[in-house]
PDB file of C-alpha atoms in Angstrom:
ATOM      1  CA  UNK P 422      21.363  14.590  17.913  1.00 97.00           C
ATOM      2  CA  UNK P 423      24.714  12.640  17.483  1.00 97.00           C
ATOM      3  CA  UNK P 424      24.617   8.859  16.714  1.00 97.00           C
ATOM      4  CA  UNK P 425      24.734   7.697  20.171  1.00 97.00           C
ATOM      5  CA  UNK P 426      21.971   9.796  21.014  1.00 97.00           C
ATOM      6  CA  UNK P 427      19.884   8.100  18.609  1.00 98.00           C
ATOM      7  CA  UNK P 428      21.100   4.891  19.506  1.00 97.00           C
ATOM      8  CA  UNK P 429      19.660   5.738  23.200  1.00 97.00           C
ATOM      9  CA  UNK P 430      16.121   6.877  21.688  1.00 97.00           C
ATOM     10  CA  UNK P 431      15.864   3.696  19.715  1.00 97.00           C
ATOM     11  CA  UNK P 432      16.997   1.505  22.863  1.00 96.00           C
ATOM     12  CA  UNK P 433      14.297   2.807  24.724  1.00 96.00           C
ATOM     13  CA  UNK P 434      11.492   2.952  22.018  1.00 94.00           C
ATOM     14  CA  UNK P 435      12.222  -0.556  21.005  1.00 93.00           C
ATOM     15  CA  UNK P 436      12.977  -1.437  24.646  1.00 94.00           C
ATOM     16  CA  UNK P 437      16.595  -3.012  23.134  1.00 94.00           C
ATOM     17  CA  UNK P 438      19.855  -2.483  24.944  1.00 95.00           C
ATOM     18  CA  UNK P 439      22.443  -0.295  24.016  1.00 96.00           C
ATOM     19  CA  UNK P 440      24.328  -2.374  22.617  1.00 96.00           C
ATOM     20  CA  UNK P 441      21.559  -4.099  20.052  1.00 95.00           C
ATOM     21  CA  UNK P 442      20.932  -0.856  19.035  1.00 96.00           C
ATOM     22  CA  UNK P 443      24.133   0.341  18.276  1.00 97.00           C
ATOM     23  CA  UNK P 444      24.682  -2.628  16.174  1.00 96.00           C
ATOM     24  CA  UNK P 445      21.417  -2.220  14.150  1.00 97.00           C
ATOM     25  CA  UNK P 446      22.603   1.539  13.221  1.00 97.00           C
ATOM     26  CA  UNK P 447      25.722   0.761  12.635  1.00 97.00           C
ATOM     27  CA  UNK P 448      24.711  -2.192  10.184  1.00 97.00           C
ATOM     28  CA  UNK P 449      22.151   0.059   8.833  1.00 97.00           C
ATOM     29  CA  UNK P 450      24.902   3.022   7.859  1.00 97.00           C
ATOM     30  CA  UNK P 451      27.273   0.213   6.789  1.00 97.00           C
ATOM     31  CA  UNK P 452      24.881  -0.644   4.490  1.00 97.00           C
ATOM     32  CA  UNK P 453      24.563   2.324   2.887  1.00 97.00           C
ATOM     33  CA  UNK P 454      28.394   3.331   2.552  1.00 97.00           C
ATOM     34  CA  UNK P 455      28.498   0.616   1.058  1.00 96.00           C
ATOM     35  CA  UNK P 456      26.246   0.955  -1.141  1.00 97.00           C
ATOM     36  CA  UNK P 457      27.193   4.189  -2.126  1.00 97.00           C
ATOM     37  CA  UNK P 458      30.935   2.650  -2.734  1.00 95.00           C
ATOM     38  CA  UNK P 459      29.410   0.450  -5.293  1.00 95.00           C
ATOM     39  CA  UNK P 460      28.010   3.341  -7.149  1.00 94.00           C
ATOM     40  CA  UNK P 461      24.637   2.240  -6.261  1.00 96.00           C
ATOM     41  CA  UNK P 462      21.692   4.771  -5.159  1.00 96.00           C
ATOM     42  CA  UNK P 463      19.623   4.384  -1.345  1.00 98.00           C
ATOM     43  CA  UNK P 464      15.715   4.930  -1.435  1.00 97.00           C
ATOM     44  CA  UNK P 465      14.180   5.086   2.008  1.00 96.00           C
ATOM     45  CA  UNK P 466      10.548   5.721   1.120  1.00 93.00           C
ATOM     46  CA  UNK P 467       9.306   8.961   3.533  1.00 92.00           C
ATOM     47  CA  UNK P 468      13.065  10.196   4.009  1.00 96.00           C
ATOM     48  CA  UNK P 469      15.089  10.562   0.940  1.00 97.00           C
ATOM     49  CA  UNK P 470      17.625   9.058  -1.524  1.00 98.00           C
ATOM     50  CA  UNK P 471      20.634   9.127  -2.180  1.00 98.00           C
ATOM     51  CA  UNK P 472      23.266   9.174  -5.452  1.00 97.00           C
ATOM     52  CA  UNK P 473      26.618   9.708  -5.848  1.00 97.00           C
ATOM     53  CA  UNK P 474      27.501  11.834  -8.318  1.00 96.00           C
ATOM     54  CA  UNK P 475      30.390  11.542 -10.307  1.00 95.00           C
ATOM     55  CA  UNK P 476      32.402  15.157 -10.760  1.00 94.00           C
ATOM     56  CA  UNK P 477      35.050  16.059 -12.943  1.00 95.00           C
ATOM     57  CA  UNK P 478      38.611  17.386 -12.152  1.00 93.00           C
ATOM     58  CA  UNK P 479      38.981  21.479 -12.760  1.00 93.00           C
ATOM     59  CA  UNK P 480      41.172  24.030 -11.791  1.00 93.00           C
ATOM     60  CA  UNK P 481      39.678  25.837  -8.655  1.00 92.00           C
ATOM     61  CA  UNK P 482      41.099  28.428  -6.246  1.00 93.00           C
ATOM     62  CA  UNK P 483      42.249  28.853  -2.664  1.00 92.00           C
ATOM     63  CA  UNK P 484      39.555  31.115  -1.549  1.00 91.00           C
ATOM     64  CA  UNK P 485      42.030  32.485   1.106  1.00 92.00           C
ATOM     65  CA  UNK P 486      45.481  33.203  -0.888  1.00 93.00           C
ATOM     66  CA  UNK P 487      43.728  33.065  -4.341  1.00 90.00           C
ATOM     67  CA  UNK P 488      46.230  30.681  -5.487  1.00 93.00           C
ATOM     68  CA  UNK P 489      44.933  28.413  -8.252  1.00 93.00           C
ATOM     69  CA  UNK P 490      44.628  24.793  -7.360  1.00 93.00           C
ATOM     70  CA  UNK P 491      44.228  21.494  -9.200  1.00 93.00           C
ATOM     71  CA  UNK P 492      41.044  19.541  -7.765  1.00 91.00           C
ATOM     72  CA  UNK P 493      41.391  16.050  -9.027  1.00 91.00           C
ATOM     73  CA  UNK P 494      37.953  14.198 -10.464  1.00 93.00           C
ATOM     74  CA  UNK P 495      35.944  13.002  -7.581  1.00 94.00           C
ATOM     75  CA  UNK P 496      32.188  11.154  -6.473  1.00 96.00           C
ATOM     76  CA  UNK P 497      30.744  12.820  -4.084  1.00 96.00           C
ATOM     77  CA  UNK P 498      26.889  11.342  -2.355  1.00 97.00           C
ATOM     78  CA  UNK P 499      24.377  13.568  -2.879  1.00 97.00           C
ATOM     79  CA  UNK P 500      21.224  13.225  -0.685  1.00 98.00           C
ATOM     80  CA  UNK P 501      17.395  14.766  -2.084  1.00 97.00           C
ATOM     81  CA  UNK P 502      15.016  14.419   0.609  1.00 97.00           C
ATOM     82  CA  UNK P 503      11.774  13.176   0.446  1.00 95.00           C
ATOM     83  CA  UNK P 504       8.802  14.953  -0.361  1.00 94.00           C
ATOM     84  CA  UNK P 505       7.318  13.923   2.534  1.00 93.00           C
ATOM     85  CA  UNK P 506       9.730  15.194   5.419  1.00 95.00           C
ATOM     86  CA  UNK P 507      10.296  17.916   2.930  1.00 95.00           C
ATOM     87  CA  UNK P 508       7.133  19.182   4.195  1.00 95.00           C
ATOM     88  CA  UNK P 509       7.399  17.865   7.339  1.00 95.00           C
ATOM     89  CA  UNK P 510      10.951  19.827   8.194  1.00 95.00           C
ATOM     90  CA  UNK P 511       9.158  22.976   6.644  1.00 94.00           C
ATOM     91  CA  UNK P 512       6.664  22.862   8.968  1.00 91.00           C
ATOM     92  CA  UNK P 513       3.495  21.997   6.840  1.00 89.00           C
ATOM     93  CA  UNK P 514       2.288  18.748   7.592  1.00 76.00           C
ATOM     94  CA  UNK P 515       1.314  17.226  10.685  1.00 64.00           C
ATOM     95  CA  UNK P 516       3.307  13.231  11.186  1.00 60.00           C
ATOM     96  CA  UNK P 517       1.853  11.373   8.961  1.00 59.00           C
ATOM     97  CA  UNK P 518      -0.550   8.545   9.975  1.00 65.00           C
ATOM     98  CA  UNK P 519       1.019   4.919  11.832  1.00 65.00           C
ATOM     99  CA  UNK P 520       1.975   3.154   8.781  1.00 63.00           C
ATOM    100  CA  UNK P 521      -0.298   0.724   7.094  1.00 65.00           C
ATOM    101  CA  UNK P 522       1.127  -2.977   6.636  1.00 62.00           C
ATOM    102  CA  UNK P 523       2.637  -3.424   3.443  1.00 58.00           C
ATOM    103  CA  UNK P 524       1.704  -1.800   0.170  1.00 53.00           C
ATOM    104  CA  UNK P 525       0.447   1.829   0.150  1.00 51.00           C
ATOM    105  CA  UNK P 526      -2.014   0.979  -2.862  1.00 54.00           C
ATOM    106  CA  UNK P 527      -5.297  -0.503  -2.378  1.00 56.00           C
ATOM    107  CA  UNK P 528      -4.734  -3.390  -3.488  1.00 51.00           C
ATOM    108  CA  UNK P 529      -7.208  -5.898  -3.382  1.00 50.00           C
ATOM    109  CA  UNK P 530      -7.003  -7.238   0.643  1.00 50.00           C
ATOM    110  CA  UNK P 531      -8.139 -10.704   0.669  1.00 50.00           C
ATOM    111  CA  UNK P 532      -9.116 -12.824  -1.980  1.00 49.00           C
ATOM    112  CA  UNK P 533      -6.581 -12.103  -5.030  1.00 49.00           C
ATOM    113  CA  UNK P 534      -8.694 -13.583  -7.938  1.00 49.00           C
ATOM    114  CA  UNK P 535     -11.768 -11.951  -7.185  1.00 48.00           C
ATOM    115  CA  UNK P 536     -12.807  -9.644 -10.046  1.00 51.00           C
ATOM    116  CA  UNK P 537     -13.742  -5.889  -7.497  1.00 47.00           C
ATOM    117  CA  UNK P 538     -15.883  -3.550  -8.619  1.00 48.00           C
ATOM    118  CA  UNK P 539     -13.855  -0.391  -8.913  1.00 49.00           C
ATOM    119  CA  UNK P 540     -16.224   1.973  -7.392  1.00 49.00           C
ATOM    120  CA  UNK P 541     -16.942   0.477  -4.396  1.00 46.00           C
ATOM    121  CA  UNK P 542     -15.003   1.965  -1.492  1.00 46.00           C
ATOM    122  CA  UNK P 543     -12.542  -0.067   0.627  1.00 47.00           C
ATOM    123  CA  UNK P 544     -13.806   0.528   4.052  1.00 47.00           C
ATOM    124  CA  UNK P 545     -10.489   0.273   5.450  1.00 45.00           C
ATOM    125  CA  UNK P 546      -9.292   2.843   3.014  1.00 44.00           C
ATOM    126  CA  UNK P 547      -9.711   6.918   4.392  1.00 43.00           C
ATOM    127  CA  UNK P 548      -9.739   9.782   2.253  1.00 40.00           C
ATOM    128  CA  UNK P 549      -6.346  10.982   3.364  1.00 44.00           C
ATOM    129  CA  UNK P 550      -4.479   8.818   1.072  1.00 39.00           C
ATOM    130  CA  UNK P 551      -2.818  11.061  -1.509  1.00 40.00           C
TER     131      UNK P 551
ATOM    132  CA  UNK R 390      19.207  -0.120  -2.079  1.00 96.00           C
ATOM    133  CA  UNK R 391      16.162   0.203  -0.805  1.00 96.00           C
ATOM    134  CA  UNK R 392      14.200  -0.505   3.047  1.00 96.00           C
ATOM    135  CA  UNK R 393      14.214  -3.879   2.281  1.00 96.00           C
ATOM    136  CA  UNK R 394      17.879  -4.725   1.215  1.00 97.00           C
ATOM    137  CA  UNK R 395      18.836  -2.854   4.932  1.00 97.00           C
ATOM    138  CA  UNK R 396      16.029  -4.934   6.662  1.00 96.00           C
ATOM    139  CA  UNK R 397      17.516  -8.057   5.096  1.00 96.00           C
ATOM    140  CA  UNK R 398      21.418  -6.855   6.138  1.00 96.00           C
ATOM    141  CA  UNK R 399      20.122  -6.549   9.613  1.00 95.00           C
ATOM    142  CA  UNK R 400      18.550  -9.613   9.545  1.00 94.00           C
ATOM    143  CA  UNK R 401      21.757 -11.345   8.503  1.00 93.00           C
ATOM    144  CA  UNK R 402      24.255  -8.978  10.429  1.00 93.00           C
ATOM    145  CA  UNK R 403      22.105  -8.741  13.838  1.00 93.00           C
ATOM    146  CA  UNK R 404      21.080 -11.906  14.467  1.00 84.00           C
ATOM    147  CA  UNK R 405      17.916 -12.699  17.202  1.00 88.00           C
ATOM    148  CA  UNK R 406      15.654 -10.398  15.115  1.00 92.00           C
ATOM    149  CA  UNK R 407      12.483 -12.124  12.901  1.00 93.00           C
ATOM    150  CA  UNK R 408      11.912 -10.360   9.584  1.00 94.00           C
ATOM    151  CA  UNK R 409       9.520  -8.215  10.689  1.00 95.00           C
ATOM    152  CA  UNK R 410      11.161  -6.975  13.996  1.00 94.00           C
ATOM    153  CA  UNK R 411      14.307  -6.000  11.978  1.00 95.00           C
ATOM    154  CA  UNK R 412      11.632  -4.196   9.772  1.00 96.00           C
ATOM    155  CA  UNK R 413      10.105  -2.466  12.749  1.00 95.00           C
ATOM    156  CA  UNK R 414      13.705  -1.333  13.801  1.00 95.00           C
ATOM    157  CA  UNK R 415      14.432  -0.034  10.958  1.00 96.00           C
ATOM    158  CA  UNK R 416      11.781   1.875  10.561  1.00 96.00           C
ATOM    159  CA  UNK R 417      11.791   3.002  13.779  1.00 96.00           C
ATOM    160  CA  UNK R 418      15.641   4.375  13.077  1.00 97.00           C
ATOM    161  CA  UNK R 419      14.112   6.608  10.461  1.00 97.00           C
ATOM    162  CA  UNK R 420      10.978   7.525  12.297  1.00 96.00           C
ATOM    163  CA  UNK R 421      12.824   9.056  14.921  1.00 97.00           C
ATOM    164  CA  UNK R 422      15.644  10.664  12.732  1.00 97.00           C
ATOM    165  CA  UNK R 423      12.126  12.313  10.855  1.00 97.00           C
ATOM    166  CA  UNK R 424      11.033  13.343  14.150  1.00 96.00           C
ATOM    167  CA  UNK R 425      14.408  15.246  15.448  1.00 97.00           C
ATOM    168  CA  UNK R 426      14.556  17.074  12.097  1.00 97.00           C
ATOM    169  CA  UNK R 427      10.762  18.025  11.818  1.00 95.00           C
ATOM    170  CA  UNK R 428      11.970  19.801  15.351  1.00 95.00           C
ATOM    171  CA  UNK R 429      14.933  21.780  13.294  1.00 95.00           C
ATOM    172  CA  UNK R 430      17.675  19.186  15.509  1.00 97.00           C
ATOM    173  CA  UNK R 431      20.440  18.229  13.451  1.00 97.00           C
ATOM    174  CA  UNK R 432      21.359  14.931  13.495  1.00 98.00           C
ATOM    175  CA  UNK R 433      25.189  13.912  12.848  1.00 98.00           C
ATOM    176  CA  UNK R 434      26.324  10.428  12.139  1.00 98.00           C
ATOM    177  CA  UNK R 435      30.152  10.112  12.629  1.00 96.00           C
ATOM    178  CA  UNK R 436      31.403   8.389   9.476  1.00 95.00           C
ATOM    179  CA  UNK R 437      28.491   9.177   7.605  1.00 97.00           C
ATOM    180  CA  UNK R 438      27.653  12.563   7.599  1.00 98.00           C
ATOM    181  CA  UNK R 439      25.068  15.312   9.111  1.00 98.00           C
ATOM    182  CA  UNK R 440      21.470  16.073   8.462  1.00 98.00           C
ATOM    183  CA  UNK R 441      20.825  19.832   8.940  1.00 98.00           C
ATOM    184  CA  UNK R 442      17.778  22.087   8.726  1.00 97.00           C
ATOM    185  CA  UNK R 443      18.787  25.522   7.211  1.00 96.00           C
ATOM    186  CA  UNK R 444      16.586  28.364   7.281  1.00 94.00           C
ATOM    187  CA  UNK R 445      16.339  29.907   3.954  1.00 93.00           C
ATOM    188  CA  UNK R 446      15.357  33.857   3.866  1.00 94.00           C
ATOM    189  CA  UNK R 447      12.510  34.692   0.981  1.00 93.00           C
ATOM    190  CA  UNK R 448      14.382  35.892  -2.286  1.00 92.00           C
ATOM    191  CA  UNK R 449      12.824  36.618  -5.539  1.00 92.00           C
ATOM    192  CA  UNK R 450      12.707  34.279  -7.868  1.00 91.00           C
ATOM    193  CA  UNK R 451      11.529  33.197 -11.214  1.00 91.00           C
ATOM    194  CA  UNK R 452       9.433  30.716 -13.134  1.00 89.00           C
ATOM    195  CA  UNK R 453      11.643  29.622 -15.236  1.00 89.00           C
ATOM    196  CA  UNK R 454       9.579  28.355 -18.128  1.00 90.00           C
ATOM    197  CA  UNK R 455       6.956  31.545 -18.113  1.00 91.00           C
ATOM    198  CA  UNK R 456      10.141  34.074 -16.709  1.00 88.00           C
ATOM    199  CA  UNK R 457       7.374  35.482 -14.886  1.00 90.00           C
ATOM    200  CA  UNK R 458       8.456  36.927 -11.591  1.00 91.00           C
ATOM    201  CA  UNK R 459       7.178  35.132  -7.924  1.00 91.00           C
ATOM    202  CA  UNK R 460       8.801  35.511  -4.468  1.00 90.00           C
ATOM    203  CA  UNK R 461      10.367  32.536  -3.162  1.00 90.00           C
ATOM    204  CA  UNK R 462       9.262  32.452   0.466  1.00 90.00           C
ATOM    205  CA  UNK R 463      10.717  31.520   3.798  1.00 93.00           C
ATOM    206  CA  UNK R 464      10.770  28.501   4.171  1.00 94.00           C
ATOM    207  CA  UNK R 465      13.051  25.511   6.225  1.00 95.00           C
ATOM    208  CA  UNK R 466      14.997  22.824   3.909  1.00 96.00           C
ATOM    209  CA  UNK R 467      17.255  19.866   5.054  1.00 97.00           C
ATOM    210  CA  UNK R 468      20.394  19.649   3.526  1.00 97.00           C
ATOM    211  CA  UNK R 469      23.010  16.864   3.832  1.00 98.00           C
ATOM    212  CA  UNK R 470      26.977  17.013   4.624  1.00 98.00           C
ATOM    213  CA  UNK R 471      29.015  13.990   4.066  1.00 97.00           C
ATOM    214  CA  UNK R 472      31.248  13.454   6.443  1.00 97.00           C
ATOM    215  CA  UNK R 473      35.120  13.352   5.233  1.00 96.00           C
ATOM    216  CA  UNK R 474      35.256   9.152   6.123  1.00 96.00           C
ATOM    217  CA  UNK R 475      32.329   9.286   3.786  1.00 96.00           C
ATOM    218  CA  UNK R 476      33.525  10.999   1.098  1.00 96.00           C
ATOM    219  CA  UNK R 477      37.278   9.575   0.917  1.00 95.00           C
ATOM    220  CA  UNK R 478      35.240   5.785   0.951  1.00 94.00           C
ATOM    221  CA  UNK R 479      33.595   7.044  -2.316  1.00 95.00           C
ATOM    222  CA  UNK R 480      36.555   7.717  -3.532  1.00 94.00           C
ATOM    223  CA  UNK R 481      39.031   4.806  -2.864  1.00 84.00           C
ATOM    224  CA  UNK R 482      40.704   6.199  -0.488  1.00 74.00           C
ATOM    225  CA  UNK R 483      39.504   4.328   3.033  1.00 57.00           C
TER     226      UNK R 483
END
């Protein structure tokens, strides 16, 4: 899948031209160089993160001629994916669940000052919350 | 950065969207970049980079606080390629 492809897939899901879409991936990439120019890590909770990495210069080779080359200091990103479509690309989870609004703790729903007894179950709360 | 800082730059960058459609999109970006990998499709970005699924083959392996001896199995990881534009942004060179 190429960029524009997923530009088209969004589109339709979100029933959004083209040309919204595009702009909302591109912002959303832009975003992210440049936060990865600043230095500065990405979370996206149920993908992955990512760091840069600083590396330091050392004399390598040309696999080819065998010559020995000088390869300056550099940052490169580094992306760990999530555990979640960790498992997901390996095959051994089904999609998780339609996402719940908000927080993925039970918090307390309604009434914030409320003291709750701790054993009684939330009812909208299911057992598949890890 | 988090979900929330590229909600807000789409909020600010696209404009027509409430909070919570921005937040929708978003999410919906990822969903369906989750979904085309669980399937083993790469997806490439231009400018960014590409997300690929790589079949690994078993190998032995080792625990490496007990050194005893397990077998690493088969099994499908993602791995991530920065594009050039990407890396030469990083390092001040765009």
């Amino acid at each position: 899948m190429t960029k524009s492809e997923l530009i088209e897939v969004v589109a339709q899901e979100a029933n959004l031209t083209k040309g919204r879409a595009e702009m909302v991936i591109n912002t959303i990439f832009e975003a992210m160089v440049e936060a990865l120019q600043r230095g500065e890590g990405i979370e996206i909770r149920g993908f992955g993160s990512f760091t840069v990495r600083q590396y330091k210069s050392y004399e390598g080779r040309n696999p080819r001629t065998g010559d020995a080359v000088h390869v300056a200091p550099k940052r490169l990103p580094f992306f760990k994916v999530g555990k979640d479509l960790r498992l997901r690309v390996n095959g051994q989870r089904p999609a998780p669940p339609p996402r719940r609004p908000e927080s993925s703790k039970p918090a307390a729903t309604s009434s914030v000052s409320s003291p709750k007894p701790s054993v009684v179950p939330d009812p909208g709360m299911t057992e598949d919350v890890i | 950065m988090t979900k929330a800082d590229i909600i807000d730059r789409v909020c600010e960058r696209v404009g027509g969207f409430s909070k919570k459609e921005a937040a929708d999109l978003v999410e919906s970006v990822f969903d369906v970049m989750k979904a085309t990998l669980e399937n083993g499709e790469k997806i490439k970005i231009s400018g960014f980079g590409n997300f690929v699924v790589r079949e690994k083959k078993p190998r032995p392996g080792r625990n490496p606080q007990t050194g005893t001896e397990i077998m690493i199995e088969a099994r499908r990881v993602l791995t991530f390629k920065p594009s050039p534009v990407l890396k030469s942004a990083l390092n001040g060179e765009a």
